[in-house]
Short mmCIF file of N, CA and C in Angstrom, two decimals:
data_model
loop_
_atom_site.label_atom_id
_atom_site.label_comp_id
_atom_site.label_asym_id
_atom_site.label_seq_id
_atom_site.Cartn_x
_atom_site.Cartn_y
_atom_site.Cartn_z
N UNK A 1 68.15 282.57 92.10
CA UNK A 1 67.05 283.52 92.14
C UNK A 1 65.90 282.92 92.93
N UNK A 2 65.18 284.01 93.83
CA UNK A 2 63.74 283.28 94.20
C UNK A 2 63.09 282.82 93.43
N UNK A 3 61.68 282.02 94.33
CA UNK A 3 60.71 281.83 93.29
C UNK A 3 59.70 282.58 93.90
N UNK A 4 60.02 283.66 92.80
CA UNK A 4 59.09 284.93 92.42
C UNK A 4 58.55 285.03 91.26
N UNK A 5 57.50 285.63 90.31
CA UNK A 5 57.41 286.25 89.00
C UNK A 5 57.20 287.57 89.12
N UNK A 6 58.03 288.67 88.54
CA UNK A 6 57.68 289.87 88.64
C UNK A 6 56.96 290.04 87.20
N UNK A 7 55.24 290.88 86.96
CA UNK A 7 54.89 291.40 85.83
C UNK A 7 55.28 292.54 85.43
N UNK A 8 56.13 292.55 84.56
CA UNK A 8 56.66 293.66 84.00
C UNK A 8 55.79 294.36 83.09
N UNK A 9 54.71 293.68 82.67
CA UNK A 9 53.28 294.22 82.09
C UNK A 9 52.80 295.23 82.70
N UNK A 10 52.80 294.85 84.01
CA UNK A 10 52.25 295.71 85.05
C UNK A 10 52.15 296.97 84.59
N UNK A 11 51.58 297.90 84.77
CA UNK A 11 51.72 299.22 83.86
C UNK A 11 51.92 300.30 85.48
N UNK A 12 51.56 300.05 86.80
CA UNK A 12 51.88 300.63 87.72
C UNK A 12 53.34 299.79 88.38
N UNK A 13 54.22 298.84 88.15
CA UNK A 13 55.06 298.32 88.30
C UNK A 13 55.98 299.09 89.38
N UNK A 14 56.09 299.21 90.54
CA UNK A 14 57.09 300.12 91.02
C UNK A 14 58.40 299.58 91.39
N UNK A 15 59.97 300.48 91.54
CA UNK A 15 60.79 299.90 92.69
C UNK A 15 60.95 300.26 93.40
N UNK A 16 61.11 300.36 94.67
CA UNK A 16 61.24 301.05 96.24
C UNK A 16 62.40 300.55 96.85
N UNK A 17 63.21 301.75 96.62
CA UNK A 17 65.00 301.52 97.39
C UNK A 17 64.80 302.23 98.44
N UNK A 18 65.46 301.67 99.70
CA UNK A 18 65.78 302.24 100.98
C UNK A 18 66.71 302.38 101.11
N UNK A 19 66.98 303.58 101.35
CA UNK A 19 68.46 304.07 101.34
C UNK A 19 68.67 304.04 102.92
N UNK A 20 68.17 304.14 103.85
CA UNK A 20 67.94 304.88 105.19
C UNK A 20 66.81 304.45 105.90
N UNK A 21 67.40 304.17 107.28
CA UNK A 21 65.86 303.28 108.32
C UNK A 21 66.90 304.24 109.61
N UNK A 22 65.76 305.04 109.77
CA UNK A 22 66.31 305.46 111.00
C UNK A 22 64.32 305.27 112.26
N UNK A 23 65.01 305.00 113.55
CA UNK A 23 63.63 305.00 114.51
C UNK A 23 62.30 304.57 113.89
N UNK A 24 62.16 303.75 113.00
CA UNK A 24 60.86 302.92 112.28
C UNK A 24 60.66 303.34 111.47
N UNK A 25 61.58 304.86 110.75
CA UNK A 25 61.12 305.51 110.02
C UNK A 25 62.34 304.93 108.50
N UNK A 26 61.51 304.93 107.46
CA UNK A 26 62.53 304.53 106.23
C UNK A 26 62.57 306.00 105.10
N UNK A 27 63.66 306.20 104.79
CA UNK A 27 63.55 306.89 103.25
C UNK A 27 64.10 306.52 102.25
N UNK A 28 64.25 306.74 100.81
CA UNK A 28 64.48 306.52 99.62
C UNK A 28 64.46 307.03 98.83
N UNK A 29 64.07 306.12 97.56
CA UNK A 29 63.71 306.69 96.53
C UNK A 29 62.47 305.34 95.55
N UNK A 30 61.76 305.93 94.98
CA UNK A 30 60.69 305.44 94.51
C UNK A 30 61.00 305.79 92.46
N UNK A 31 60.93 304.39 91.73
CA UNK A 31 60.89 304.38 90.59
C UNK A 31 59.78 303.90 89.86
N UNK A 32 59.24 304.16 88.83
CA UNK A 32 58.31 303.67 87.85
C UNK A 32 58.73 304.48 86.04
N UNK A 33 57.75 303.50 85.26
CA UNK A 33 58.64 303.46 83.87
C UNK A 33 57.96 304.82 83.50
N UNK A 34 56.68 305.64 84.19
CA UNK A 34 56.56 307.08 83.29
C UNK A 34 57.36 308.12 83.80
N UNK A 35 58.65 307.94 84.68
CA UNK A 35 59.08 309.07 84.50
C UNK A 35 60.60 308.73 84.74
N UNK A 36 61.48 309.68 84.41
CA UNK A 36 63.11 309.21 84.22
C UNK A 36 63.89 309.51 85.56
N UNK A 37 63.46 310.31 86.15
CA UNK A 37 64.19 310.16 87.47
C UNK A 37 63.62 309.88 88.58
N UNK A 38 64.26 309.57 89.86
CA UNK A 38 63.53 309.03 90.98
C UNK A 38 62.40 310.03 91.62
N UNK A 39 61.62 309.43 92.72
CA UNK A 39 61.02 309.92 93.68
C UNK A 39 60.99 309.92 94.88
N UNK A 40 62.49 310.86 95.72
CA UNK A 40 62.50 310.13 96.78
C UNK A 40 61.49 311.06 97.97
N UNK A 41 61.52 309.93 98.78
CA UNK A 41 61.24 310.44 100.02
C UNK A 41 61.53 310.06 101.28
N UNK A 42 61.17 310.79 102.54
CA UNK A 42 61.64 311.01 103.67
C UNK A 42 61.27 310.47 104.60
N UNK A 43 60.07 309.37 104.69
CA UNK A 43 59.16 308.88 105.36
C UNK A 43 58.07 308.02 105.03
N UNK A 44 57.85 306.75 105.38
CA UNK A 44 57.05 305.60 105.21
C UNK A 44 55.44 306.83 104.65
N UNK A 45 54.92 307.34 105.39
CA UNK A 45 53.48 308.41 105.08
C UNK A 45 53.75 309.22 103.27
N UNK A 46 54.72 309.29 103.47
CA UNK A 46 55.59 310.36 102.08
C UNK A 46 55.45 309.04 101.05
N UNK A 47 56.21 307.85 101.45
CA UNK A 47 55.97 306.48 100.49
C UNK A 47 54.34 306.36 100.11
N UNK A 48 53.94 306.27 100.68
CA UNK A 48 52.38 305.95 100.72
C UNK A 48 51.62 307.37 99.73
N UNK A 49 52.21 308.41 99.80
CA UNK A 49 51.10 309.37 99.62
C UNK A 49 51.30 309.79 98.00
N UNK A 50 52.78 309.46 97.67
CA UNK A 50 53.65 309.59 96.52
C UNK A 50 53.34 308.47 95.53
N UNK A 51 52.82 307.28 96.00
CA UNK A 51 52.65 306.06 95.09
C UNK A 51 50.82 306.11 94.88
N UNK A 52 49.99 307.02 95.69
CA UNK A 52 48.87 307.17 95.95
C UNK A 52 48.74 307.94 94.42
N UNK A 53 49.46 308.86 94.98
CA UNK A 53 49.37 310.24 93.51
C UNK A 53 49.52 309.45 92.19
N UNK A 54 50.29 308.18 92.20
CA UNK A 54 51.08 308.19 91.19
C UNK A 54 50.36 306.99 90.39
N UNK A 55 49.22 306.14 91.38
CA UNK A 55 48.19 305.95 91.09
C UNK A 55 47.18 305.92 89.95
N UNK A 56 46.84 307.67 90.62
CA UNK A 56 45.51 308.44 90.13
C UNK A 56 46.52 309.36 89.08
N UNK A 57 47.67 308.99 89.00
CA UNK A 57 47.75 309.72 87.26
C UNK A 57 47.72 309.25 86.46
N UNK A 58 47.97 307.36 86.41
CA UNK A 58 47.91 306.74 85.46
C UNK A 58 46.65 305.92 85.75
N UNK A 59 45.97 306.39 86.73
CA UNK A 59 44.31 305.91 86.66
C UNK A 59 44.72 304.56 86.44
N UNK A 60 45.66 303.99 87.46
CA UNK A 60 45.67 302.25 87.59
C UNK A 60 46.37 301.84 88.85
N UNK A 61 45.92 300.89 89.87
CA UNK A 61 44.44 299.95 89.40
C UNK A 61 43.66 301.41 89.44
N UNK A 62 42.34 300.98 89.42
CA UNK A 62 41.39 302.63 89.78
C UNK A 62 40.87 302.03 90.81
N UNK A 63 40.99 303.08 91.24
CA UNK A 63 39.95 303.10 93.04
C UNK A 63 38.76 303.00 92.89
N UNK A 64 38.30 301.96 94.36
CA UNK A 64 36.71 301.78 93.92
C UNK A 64 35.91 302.42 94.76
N UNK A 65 36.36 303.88 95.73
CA UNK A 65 36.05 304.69 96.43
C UNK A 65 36.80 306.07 96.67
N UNK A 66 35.84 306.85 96.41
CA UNK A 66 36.91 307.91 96.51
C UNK A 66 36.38 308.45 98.11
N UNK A 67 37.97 308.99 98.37
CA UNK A 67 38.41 309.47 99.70
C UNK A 67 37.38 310.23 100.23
N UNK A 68 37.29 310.29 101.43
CA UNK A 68 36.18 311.61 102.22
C UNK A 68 37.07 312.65 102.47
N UNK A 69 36.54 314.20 102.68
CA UNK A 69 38.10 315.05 102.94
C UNK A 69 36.61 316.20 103.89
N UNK A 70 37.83 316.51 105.07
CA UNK A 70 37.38 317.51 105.58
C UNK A 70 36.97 318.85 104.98
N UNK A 71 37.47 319.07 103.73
CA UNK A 71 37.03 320.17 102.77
C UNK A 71 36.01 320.44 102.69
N UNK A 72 34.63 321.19 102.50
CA UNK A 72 33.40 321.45 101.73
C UNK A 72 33.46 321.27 100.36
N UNK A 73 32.35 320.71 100.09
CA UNK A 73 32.53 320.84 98.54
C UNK A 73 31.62 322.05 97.98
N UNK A 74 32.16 322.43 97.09
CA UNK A 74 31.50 323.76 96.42
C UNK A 74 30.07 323.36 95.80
N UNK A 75 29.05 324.38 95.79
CA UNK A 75 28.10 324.14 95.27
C UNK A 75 27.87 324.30 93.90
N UNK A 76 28.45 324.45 92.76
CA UNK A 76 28.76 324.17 90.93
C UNK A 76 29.51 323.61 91.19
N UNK A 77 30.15 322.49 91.79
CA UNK A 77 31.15 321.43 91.61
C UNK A 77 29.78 320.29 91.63
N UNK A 78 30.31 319.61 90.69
CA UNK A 78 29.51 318.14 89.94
C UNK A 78 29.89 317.13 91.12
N UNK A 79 28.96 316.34 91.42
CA UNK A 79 29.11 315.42 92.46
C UNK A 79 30.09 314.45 92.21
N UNK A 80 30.56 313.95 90.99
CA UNK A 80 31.53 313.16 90.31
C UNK A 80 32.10 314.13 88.81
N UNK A 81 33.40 314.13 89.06
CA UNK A 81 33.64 314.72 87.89
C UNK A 81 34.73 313.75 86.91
N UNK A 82 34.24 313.76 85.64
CA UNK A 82 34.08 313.15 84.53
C UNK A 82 35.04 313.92 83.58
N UNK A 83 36.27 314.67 84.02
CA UNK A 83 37.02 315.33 82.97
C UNK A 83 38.09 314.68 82.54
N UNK A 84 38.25 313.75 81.63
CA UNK A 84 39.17 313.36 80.61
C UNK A 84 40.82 313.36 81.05
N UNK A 85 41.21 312.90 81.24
CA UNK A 85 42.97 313.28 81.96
C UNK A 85 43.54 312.82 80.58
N UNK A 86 44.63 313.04 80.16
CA UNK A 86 45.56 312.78 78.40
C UNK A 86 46.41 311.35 79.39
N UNK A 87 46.22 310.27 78.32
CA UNK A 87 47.13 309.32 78.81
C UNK A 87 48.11 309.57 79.31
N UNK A 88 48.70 309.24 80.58
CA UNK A 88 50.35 309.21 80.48
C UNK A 88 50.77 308.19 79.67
N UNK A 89 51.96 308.11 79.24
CA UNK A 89 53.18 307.14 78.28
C UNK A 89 54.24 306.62 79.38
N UNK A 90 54.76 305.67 79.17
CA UNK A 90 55.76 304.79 79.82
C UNK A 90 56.76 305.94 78.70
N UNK A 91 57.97 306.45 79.88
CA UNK A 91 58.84 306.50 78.78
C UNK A 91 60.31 305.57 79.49
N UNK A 92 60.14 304.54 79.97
CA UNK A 92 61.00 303.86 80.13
C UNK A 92 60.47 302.51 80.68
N UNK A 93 61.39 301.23 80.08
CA UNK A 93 60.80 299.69 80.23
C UNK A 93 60.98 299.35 81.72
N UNK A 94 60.27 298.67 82.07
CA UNK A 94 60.18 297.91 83.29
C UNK A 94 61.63 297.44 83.76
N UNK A 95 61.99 297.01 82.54
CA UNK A 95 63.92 295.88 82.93
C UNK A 95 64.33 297.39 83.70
N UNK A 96 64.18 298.81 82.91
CA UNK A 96 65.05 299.81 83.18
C UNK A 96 64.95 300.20 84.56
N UNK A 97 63.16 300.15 85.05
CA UNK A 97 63.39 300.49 86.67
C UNK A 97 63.39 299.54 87.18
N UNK A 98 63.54 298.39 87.25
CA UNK A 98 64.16 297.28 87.96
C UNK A 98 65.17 297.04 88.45
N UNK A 99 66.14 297.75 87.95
CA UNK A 99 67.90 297.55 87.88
C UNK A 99 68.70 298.45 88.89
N UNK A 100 67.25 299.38 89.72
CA UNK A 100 67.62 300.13 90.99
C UNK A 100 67.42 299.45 92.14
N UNK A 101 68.73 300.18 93.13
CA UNK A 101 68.77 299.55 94.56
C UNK A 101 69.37 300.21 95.02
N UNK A 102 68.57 299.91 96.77
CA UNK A 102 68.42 300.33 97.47
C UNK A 102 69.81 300.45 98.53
N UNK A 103 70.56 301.28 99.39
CA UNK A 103 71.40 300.53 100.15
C UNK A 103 71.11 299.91 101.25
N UNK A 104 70.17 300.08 101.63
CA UNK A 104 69.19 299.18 102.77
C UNK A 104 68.30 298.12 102.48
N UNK A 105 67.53 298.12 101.59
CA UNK A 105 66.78 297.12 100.51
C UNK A 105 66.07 297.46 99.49
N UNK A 106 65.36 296.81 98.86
CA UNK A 106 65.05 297.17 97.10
C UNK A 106 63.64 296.37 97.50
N UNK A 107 62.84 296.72 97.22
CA UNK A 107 61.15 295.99 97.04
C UNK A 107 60.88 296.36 95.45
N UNK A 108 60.04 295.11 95.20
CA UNK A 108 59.08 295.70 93.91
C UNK A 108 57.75 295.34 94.57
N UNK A 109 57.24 296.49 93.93
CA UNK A 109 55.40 296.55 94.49
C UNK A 109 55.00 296.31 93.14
N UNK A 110 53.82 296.20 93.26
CA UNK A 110 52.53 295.63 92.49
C UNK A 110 51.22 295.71 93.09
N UNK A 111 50.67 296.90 93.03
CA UNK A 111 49.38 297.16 93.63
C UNK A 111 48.90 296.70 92.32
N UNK A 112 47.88 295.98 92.43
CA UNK A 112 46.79 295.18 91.60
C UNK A 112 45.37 295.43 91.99
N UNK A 113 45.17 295.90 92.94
CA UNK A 113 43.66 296.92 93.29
C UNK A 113 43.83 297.40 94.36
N UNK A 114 42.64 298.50 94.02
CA UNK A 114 42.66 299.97 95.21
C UNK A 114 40.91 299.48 95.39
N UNK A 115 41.08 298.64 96.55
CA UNK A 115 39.56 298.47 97.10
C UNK A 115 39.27 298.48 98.27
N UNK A 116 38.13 299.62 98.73
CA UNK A 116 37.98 299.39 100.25
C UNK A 116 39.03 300.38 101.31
N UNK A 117 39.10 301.74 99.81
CA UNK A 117 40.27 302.94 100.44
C UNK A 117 41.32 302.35 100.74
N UNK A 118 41.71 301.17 100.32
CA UNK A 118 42.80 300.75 100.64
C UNK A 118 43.26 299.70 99.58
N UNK A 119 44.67 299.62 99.81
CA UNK A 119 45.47 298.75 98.57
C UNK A 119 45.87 297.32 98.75
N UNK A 120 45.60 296.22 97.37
CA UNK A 120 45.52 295.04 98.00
C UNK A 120 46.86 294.38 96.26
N UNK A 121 48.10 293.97 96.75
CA UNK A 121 49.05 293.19 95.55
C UNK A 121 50.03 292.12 96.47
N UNK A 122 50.96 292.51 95.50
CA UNK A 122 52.37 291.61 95.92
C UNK A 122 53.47 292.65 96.34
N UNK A 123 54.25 292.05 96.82
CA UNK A 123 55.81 293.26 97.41
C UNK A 123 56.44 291.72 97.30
N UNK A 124 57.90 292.51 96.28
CA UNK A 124 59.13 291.69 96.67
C UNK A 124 60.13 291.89 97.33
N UNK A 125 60.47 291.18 97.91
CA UNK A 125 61.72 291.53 98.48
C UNK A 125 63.04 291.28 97.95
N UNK A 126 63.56 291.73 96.83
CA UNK A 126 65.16 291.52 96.16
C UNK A 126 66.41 290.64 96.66
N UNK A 127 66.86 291.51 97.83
CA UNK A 127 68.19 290.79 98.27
C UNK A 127 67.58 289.67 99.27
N UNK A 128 66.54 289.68 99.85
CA UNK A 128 65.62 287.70 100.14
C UNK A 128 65.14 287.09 99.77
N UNK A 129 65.35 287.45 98.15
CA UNK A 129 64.38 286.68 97.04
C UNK A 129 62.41 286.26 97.89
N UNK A 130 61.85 287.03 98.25
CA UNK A 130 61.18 286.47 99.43
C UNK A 130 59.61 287.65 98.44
N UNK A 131 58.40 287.16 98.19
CA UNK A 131 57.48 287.37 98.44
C UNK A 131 56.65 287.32 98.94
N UNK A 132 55.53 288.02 98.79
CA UNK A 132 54.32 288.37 100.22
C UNK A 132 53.12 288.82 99.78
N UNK A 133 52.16 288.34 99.50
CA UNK A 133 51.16 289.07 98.93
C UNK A 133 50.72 289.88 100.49
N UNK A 134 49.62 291.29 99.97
CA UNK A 134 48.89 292.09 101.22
C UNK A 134 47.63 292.67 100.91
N UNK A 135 46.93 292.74 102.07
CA UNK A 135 45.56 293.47 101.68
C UNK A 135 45.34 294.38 102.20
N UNK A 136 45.98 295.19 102.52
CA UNK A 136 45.84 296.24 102.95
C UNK A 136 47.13 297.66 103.13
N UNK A 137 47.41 298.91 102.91
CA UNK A 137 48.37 299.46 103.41
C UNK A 137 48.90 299.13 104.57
N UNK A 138 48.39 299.41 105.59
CA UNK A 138 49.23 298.61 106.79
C UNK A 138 49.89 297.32 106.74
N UNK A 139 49.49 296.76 106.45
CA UNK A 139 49.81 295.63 106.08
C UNK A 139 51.29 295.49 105.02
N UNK A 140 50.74 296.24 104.45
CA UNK A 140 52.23 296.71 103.20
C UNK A 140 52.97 297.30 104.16
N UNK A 141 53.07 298.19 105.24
CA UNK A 141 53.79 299.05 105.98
C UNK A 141 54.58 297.64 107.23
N UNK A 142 53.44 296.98 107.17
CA UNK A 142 54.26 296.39 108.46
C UNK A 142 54.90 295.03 107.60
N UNK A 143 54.41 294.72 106.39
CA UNK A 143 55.86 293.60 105.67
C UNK A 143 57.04 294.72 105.36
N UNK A 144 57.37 296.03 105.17
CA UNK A 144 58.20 296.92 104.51
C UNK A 144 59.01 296.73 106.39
N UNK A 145 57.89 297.00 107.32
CA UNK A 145 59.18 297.09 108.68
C UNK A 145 59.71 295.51 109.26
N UNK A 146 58.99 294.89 108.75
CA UNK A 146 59.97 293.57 109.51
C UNK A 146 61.01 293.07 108.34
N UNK A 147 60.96 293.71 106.96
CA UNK A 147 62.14 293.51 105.99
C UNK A 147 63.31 294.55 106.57
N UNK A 148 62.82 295.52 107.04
CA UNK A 148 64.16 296.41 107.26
C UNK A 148 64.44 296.47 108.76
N UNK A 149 63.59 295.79 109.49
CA UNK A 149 64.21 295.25 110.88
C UNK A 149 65.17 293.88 111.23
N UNK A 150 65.35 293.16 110.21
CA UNK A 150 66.47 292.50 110.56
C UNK A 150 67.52 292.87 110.05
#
């Protein structure tokens, strides 16, 4: 085995199987312990936007900026809104989404903060026993393409 430690504490803990690398582009499927079946998707942007969401439902890490959006904001909309979300629950252990893979490769992520609109942890790499800490999404995007370019 590498020398890695994966936190299975982690409460955002993810696994990221690649099933498929076609032209720079990867798809899969995406696991974590609050929900029982996968999340796949079709595209590195789709990875990113799916683990974004998945985030801000279990409000972890929490972001220390929220996004700008071409939208208007309404005028009775509260400049910060303060409405209560119901915990999500783990309904499955860490060992359980761990034990997925990828046919192209298997990562475990660990975003550990959302600072600076952008995400800063660890990514493993499974079948290279090989870790990497990153500070940034790109950064996560371009360790995810030189793992699935050799």
């Amino acid at each position: 085995m590498g020398d890695y430690r994966i936190n299975v504490a982690a409460p955002n803990l993810t696994c990221v199987c690649i099933d498929h690398v076609c032209n720079g582009e990867y798809s899969g499927r995406i696991y974590h312990k609050y929900q029982n079946e996968e999340n796949p998707f079709r595209e590195s942007s789709q990875l990113i936007s799916i683990l974004d969401d998945f985030f801000n439902q279990i409000n972890y890490p929490q972001a220390s900026t929220r996004y700008r959006t071409f939208q208007k904001k309404k005028k009775d909309e509260p400049e910060h809104e303060h409405r209560r979300k119901e915990p999500v629950k783990p309904v499955r252990t860490a060992e359980d989404v761990l034990v997925n893979r990828g046919k192209k490769a298997t990562f475990i992520l660990h975003v550990q903060y959302r600072q600076n609109s952008t995400w800063q942890g660890k990514l493993i790499w499974l079948e290279a026993e090989e870790e990497e800490e990153f500070c940034s999404v790109l950064e996560l995007l371009k360790l995810l393409d030189s793992a699935l370019a050799e």
